[in-house]
CSV table of C-alpha atoms in Angstrom, one decimal:
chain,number,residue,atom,x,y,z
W,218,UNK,CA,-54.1,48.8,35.9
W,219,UNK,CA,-57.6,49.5,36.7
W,220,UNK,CA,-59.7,51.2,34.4
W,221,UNK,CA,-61.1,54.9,35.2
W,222,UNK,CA,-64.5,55.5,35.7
W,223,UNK,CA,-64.2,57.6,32.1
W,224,UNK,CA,-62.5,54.5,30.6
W,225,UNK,CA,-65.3,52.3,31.3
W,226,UNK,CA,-68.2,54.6,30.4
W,227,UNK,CA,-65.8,54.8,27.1
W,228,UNK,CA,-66.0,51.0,26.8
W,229,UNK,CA,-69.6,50.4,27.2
W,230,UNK,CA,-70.7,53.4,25.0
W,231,UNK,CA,-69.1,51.4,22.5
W,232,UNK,CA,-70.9,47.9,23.0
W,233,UNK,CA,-74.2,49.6,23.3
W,234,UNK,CA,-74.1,51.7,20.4
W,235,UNK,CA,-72.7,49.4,18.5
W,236,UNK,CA,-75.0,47.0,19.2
W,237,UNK,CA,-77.5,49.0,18.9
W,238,UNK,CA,-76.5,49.9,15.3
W,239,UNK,CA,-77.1,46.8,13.9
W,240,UNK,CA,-79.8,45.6,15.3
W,241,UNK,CA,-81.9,49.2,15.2
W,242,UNK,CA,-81.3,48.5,11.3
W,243,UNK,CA,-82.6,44.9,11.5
W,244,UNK,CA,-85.9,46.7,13.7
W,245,UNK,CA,-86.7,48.9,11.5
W,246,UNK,CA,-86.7,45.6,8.8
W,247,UNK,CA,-89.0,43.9,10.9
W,248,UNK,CA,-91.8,46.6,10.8
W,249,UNK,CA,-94.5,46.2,8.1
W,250,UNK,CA,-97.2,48.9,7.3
W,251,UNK,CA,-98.9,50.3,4.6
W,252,UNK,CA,-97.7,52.4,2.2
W,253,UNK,CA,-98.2,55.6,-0.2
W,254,UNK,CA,-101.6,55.6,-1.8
W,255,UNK,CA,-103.2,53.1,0.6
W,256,UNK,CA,-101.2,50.2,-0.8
W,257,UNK,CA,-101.7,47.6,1.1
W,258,UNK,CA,-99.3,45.9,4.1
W,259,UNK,CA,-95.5,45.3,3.6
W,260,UNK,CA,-92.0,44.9,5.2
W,261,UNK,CA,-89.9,48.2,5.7
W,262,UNK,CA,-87.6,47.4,3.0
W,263,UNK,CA,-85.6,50.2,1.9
W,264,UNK,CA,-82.1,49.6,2.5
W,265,UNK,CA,-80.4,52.4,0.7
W,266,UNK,CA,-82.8,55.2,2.6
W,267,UNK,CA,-81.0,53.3,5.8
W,268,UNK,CA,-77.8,54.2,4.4
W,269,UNK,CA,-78.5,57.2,4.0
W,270,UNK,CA,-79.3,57.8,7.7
W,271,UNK,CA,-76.3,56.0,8.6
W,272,UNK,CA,-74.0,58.4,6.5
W,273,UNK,CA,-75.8,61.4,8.3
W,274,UNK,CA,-74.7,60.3,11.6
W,275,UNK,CA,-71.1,59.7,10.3
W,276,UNK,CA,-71.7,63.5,8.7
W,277,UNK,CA,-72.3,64.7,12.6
W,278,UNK,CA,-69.3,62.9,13.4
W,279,UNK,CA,-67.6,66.5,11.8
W,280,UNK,CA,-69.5,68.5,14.0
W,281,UNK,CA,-68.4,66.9,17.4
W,282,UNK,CA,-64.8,67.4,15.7
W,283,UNK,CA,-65.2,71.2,15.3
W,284,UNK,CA,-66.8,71.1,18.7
W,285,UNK,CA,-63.6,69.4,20.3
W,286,UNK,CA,-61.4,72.0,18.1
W,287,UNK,CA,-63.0,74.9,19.5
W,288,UNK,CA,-62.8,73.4,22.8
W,289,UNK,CA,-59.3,72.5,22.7
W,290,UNK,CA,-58.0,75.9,21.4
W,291,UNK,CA,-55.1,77.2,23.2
W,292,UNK,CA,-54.0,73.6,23.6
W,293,UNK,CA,-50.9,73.4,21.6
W,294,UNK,CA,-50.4,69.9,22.1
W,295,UNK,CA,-54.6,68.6,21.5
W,296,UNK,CA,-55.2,65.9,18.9
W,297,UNK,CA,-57.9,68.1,17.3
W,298,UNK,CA,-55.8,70.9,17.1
W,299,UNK,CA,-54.7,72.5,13.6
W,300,UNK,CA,-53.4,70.0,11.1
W,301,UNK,CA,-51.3,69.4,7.8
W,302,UNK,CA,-53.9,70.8,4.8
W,303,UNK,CA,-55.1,68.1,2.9
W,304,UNK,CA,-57.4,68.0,-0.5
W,305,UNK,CA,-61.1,66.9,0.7
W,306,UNK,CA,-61.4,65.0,-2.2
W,307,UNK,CA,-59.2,62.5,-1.2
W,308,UNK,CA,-62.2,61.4,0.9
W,309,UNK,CA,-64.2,60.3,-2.1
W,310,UNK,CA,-63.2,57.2,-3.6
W,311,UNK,CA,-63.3,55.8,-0.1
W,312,UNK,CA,-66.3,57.2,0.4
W,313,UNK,CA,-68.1,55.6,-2.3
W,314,UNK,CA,-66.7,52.3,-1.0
W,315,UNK,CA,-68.4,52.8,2.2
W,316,UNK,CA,-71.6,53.3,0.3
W,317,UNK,CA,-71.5,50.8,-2.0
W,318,UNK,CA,-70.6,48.1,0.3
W,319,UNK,CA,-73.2,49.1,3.1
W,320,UNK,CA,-75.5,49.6,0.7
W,321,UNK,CA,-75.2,45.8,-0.1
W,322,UNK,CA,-75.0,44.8,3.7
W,323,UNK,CA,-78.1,46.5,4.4
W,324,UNK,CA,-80.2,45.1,1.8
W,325,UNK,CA,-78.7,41.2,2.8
W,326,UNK,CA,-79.3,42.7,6.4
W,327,UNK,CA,-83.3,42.1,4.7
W,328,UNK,CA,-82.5,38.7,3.7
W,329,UNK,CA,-80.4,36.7,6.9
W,330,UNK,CA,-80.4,37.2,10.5
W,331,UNK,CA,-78.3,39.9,12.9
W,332,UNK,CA,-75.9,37.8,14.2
W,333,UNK,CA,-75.3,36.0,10.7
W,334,UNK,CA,-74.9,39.4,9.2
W,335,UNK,CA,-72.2,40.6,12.2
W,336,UNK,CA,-70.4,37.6,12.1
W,337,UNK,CA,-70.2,37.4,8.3
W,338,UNK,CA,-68.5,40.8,8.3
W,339,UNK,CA,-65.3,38.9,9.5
W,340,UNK,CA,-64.8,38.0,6.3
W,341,UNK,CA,-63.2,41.2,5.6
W,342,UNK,CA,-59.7,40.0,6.9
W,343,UNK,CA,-59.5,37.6,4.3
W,344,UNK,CA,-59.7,40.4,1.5
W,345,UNK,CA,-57.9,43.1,3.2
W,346,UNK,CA,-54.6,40.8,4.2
W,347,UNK,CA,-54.6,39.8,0.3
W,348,UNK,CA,-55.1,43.2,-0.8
W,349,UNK,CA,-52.6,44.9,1.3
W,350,UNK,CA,-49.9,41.7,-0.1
W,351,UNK,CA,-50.9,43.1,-3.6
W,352,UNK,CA,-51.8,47.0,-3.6
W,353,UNK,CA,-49.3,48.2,-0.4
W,354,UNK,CA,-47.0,45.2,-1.2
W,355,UNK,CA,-46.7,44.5,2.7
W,356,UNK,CA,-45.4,40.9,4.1
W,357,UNK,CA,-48.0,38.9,6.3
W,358,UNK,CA,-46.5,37.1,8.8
W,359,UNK,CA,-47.9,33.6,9.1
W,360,UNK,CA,-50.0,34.2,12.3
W,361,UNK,CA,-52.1,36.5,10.0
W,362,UNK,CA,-52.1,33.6,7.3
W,363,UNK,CA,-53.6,31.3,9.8
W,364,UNK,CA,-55.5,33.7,11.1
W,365,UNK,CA,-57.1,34.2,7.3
W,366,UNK,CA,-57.5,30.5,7.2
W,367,UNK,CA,-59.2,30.1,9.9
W,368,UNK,CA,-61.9,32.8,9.5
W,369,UNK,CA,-62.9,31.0,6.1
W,370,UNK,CA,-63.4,27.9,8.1
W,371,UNK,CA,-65.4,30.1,10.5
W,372,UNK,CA,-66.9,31.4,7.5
W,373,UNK,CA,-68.2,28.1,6.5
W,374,UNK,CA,-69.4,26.9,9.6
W,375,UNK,CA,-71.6,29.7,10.2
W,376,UNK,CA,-72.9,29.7,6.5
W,377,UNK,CA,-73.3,26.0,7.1
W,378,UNK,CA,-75.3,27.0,10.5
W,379,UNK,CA,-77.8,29.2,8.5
W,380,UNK,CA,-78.8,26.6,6.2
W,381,UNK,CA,-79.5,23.9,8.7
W,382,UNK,CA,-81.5,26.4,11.1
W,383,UNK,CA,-85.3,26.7,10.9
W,384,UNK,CA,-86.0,29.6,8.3
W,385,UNK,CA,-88.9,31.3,8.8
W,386,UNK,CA,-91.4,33.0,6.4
W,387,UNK,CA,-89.5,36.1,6.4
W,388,UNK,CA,-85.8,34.3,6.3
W,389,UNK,CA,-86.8,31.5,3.2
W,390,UNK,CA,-83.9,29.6,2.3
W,391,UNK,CA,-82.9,31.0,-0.8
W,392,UNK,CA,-82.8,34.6,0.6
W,393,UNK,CA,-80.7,33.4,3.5
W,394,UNK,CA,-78.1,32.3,1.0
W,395,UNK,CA,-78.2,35.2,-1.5
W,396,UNK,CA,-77.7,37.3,1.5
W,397,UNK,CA,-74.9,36.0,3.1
W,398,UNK,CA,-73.3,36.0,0.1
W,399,UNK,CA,-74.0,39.3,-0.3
W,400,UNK,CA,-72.5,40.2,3.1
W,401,UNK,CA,-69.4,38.3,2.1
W,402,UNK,CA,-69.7,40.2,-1.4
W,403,UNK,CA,-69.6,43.2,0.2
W,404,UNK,CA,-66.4,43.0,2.1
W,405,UNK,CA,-64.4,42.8,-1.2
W,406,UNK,CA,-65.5,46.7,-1.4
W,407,UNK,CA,-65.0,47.5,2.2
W,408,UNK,CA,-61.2,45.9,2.0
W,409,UNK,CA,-61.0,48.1,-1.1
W,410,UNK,CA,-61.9,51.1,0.9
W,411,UNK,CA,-59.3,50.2,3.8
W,412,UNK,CA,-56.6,50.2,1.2
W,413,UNK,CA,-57.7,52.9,-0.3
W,414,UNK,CA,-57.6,54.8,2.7
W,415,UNK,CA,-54.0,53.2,3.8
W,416,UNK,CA,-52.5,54.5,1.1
W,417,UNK,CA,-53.8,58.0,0.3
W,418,UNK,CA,-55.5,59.1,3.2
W,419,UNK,CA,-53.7,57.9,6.5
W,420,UNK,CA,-50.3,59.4,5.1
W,421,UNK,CA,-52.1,63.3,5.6
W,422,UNK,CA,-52.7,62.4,9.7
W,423,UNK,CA,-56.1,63.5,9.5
W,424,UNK,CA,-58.1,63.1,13.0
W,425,UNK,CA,-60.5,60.0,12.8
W,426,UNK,CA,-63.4,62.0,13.7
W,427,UNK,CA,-63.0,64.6,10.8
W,428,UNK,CA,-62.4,62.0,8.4
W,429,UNK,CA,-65.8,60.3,9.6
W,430,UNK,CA,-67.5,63.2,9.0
W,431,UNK,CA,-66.2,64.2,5.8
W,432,UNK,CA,-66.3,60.7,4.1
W,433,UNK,CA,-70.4,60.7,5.4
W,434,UNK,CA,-70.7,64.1,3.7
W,435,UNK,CA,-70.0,62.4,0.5
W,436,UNK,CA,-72.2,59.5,1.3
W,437,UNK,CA,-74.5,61.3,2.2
W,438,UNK,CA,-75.1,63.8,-0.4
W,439,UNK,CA,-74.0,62.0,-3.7
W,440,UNK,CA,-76.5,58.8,-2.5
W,441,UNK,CA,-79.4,61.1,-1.5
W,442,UNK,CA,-79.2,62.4,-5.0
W,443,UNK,CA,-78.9,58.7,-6.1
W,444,UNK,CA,-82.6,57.9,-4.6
W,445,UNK,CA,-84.6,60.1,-7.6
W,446,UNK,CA,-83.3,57.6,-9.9
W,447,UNK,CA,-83.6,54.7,-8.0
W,448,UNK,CA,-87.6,55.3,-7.9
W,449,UNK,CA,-87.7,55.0,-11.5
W,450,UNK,CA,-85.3,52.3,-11.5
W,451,UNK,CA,-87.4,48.1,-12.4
W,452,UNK,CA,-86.1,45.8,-9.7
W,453,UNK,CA,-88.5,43.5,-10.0
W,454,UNK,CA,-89.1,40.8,-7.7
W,455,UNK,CA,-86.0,41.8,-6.1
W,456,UNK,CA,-87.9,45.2,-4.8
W,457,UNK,CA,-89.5,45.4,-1.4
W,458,UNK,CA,-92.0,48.1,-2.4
W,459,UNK,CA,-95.2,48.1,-4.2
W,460,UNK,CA,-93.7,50.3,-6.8
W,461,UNK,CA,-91.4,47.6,-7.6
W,462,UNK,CA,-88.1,50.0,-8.0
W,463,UNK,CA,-84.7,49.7,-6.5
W,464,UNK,CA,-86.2,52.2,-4.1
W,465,UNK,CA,-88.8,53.6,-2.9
W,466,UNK,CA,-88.0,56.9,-0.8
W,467,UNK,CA,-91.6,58.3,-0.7
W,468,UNK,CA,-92.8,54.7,0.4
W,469,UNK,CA,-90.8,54.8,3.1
W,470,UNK,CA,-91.8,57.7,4.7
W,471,UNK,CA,-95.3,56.9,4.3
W,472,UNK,CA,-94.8,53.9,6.3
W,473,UNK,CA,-92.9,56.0,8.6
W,474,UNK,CA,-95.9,57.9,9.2
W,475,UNK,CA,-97.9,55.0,9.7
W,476,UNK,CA,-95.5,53.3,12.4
W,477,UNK,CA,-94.2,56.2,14.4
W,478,UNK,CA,-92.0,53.2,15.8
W,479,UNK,CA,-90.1,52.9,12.1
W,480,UNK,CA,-88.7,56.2,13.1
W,481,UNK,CA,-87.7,55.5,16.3
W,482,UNK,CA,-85.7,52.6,15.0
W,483,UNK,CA,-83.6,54.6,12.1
W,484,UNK,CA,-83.4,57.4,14.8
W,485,UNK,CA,-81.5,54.9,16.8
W,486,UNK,CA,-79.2,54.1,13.6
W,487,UNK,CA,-78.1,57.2,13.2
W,488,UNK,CA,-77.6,58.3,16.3
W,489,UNK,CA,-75.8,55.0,17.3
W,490,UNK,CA,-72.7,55.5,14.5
W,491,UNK,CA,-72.2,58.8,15.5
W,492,UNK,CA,-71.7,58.0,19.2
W,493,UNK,CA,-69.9,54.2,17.7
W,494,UNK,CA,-67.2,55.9,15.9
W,495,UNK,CA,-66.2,58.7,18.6
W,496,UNK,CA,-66.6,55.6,21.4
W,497,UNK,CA,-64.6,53.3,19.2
W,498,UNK,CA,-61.7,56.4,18.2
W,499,UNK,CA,-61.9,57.1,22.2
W,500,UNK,CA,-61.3,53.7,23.1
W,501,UNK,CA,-58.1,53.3,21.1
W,502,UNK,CA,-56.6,56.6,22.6
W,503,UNK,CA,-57.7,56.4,25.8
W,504,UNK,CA,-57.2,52.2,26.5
W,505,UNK,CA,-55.7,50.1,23.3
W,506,UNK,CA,-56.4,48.9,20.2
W,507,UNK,CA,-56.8,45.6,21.9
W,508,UNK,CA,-59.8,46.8,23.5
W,509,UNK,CA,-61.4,48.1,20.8
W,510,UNK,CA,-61.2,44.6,18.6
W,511,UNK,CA,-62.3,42.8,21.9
W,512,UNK,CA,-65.1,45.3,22.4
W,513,UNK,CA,-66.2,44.9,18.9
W,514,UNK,CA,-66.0,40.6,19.3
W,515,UNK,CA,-68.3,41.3,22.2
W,516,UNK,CA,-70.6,43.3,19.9
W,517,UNK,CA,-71.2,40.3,18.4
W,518,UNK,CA,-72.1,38.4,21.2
W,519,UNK,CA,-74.7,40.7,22.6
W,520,UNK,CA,-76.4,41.1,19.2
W,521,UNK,CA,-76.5,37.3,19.1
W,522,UNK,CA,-78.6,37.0,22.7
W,523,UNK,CA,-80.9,40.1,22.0
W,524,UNK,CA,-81.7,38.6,18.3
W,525,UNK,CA,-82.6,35.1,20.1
W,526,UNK,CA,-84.4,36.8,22.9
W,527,UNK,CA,-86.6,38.9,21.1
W,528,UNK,CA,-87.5,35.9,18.7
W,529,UNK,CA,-86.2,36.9,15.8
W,530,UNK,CA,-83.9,33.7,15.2
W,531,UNK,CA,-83.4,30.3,16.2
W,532,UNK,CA,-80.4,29.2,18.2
W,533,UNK,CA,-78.2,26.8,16.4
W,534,UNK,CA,-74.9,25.4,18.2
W,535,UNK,CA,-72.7,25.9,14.9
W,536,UNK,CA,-72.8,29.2,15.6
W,537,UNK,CA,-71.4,29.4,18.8
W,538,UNK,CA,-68.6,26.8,16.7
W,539,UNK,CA,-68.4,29.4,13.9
W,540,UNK,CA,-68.1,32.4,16.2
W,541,UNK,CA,-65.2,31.0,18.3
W,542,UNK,CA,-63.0,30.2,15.0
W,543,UNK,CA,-64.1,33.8,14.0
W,544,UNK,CA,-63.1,35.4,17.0
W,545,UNK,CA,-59.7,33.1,16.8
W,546,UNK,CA,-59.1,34.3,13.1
W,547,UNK,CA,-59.2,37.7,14.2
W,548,UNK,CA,-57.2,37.4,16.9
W,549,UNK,CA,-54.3,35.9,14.9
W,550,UNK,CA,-54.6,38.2,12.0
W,551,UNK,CA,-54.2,40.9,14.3
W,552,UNK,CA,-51.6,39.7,16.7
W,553,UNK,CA,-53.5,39.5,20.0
W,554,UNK,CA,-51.7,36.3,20.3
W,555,UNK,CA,-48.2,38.1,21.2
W,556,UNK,CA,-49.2,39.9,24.3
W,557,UNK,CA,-50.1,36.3,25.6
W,558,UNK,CA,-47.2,34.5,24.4
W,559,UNK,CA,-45.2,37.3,25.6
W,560,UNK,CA,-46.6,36.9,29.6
W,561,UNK,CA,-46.0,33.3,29.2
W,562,UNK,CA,-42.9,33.0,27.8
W,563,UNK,CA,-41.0,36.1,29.8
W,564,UNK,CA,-43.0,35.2,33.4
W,565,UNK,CA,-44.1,39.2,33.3
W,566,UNK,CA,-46.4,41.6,31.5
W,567,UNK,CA,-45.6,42.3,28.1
W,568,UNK,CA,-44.4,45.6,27.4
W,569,UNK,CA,-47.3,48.0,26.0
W,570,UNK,CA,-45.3,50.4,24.4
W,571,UNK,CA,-46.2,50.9,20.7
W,572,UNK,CA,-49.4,48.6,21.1
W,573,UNK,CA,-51.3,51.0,19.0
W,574,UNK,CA,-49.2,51.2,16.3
W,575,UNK,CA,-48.3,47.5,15.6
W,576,UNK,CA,-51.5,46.7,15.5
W,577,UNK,CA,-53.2,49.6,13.8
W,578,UNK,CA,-50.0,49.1,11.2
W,579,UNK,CA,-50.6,45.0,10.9
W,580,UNK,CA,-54.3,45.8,10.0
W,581,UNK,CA,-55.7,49.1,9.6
W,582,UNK,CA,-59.3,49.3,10.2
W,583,UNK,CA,-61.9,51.1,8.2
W,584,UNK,CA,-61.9,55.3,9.6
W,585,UNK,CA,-65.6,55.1,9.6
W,586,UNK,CA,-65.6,51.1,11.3
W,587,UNK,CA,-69.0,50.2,11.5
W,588,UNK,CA,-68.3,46.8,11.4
């Protein structure tokens, strides 16, 4: 069936912004300028002040739900329409999972390459199948097994791809290995957050889109608070700012006002979750899961070429290697094999009929799925 005009603006509002999420955060990296005080040239490195903007454009995410409400009143049968009550609070523990782990992607974002850092966020399969075995006590069916099997190999080869590229002065070696393992690190908390959400949140049907919003509410304020003690907070060599703490808020916006162009680039992260997540919830209702996970492979590709063509890696052909058994892990853990077996086996299309819910079931994604 050919896709609506709607459906395809749907589709590519997803791989832009999505694309544009990552690699707006690996900009605004890129940038150096002075600091408070006249301190003298350095990188933009203030990864949890990222986070922060990042949990405000999940936050807005609430506002485009009560927008949809209002506009859907009258509607008995809308998806934003009144729901089952449900305690807010429920959204917290998630919620600090979500900042925790992105908190750690962003500052290995400072440390490895774009496409390393997208294509290492695969690795949350791996945790989330062995989690759901042991917290939800759900059976995986051995397509997901070799689907987690094969995204450690892909795992492997693209780790083994960063350390025989050409590392720069900003990408040293050591930093390119602390921060993939980081990345990988940091999917052990995201996974906990999936499960967290599979089995207290998902249970109350809440829309996607309020969910967003309320689980970046907490982000938001409880890690803006977190900031005055972080610029007191020694981290030594492992700080990116002259004051030498975990971070440095006022620094930042000094440099900000400096490079005009530093703003532009967290502008576009912020703006670029907000329009990912209702894009990405849109896609799912309006086309198929399917086409959201392909969509999101994709996303991967495009922040590979733009990386390379703005210079800010060096191609290496493991990747393409490490991508392809990636993209193949996925798609066995999450059963995009069946539809194909299906047509091949029966001669006919498959039928679509509860497509959303085996996958979404199989292997629940994050609510806020920035990844």
């Amino acid at each position: 069936m050919a896709w609506t005009k709607y459906q395809l603006f749907l589709a590519g509002l997803m791989l832009v912004t999505g694309s544009i999420n990552t690699l707006s955060a690996k900009w605004a990296d890129n940038f150096v300028a002075q600091g408070c005080g006249g301190s003298k040239e350095h990188s933009f490195q203030h990864p949890f002040l990222q986070v922060v903007g990042m949990f405000l454009g999940e936050f807005s995410c609430l506002a485009v739900f009560y927008l949809l409400r209002c506009r859907a009143a009258g509607q008995p049968d809308a998806s934003v329409g009144p729901q089952q009550p449900f305690n807010p609070l429920l959204f917290l523990p998630p919620a600090l999972c979500d900042m925790t782990g992105t908190s750690i992607m962003y500052v290995a974002l400072n440390m490895t390459s774009a496409s390393s850092f997208q294509m290492l966020r695969g690795a949350v399969i791996i945790f989330t199948g062995l989690f759901s075995v042991a917290f939800l006590g759900r059976r995986l069916a051995l397509s997901q097994w070799l689907g987690i099997l094969a995204t450690i190999a892909g795992l492997v080869v693209v780790g083994l791809a960063d350390l025989l590229s050409k590392n720069d002065d900003q990408h040293k070696l050591s930093e390119v290995i602390t921060g993939d393992l980081l990345i990988v690190m940091a999917q052990i908390i995201v996974s906990i957050q999936m499960v967290l959400e599979e089995k207290f949140v998902y249970k109350h049907n809440v829309h996607p889109l309020r969910a967003v919003g309320i689980e970046g509410l907490f982000g938001f304020v409880i890690l803006s608070l977190l900031l005055v003690p972080m610029y007191y907070i020694p981290a030594g060599s492992f700080s990116g700012n002259p004051h030498g703490t975990l971070e440095d808020a006022l620094d930042a916006f000094c440099q900000v006002g400096r490079q005009p162009l530093i703003a532009l680039a967290l502008l576009g992260n912020i703006s670029s979750i907000a329009f990912f997540n209702f894009a990405g919830i849109s896609v799912t209702k309006e086309l198929s899961a399917t086409t959201r996970m392909v969509l999101d492979s994709l996303r991967t590709v495009v922040i590979w070429a733009v990386s390379l063509a703005l210079g800010w890696e060096a191609f290496h052909p493991l990747q393409i290697l490490g991508f392809l058994i990636l993209l193949m892990g996925t798609a066995l853990y999450n059963g995009l094999h069946r539809p194909l077996l299906t047509r091949l086996s029966r001669g006919r299309p498959p039928a679509e009929e509860g497509e959303h819910e085996r996958l979404l079931g199989g292997s629940r994604t994050a609510i806020n799925d920035t990844s």
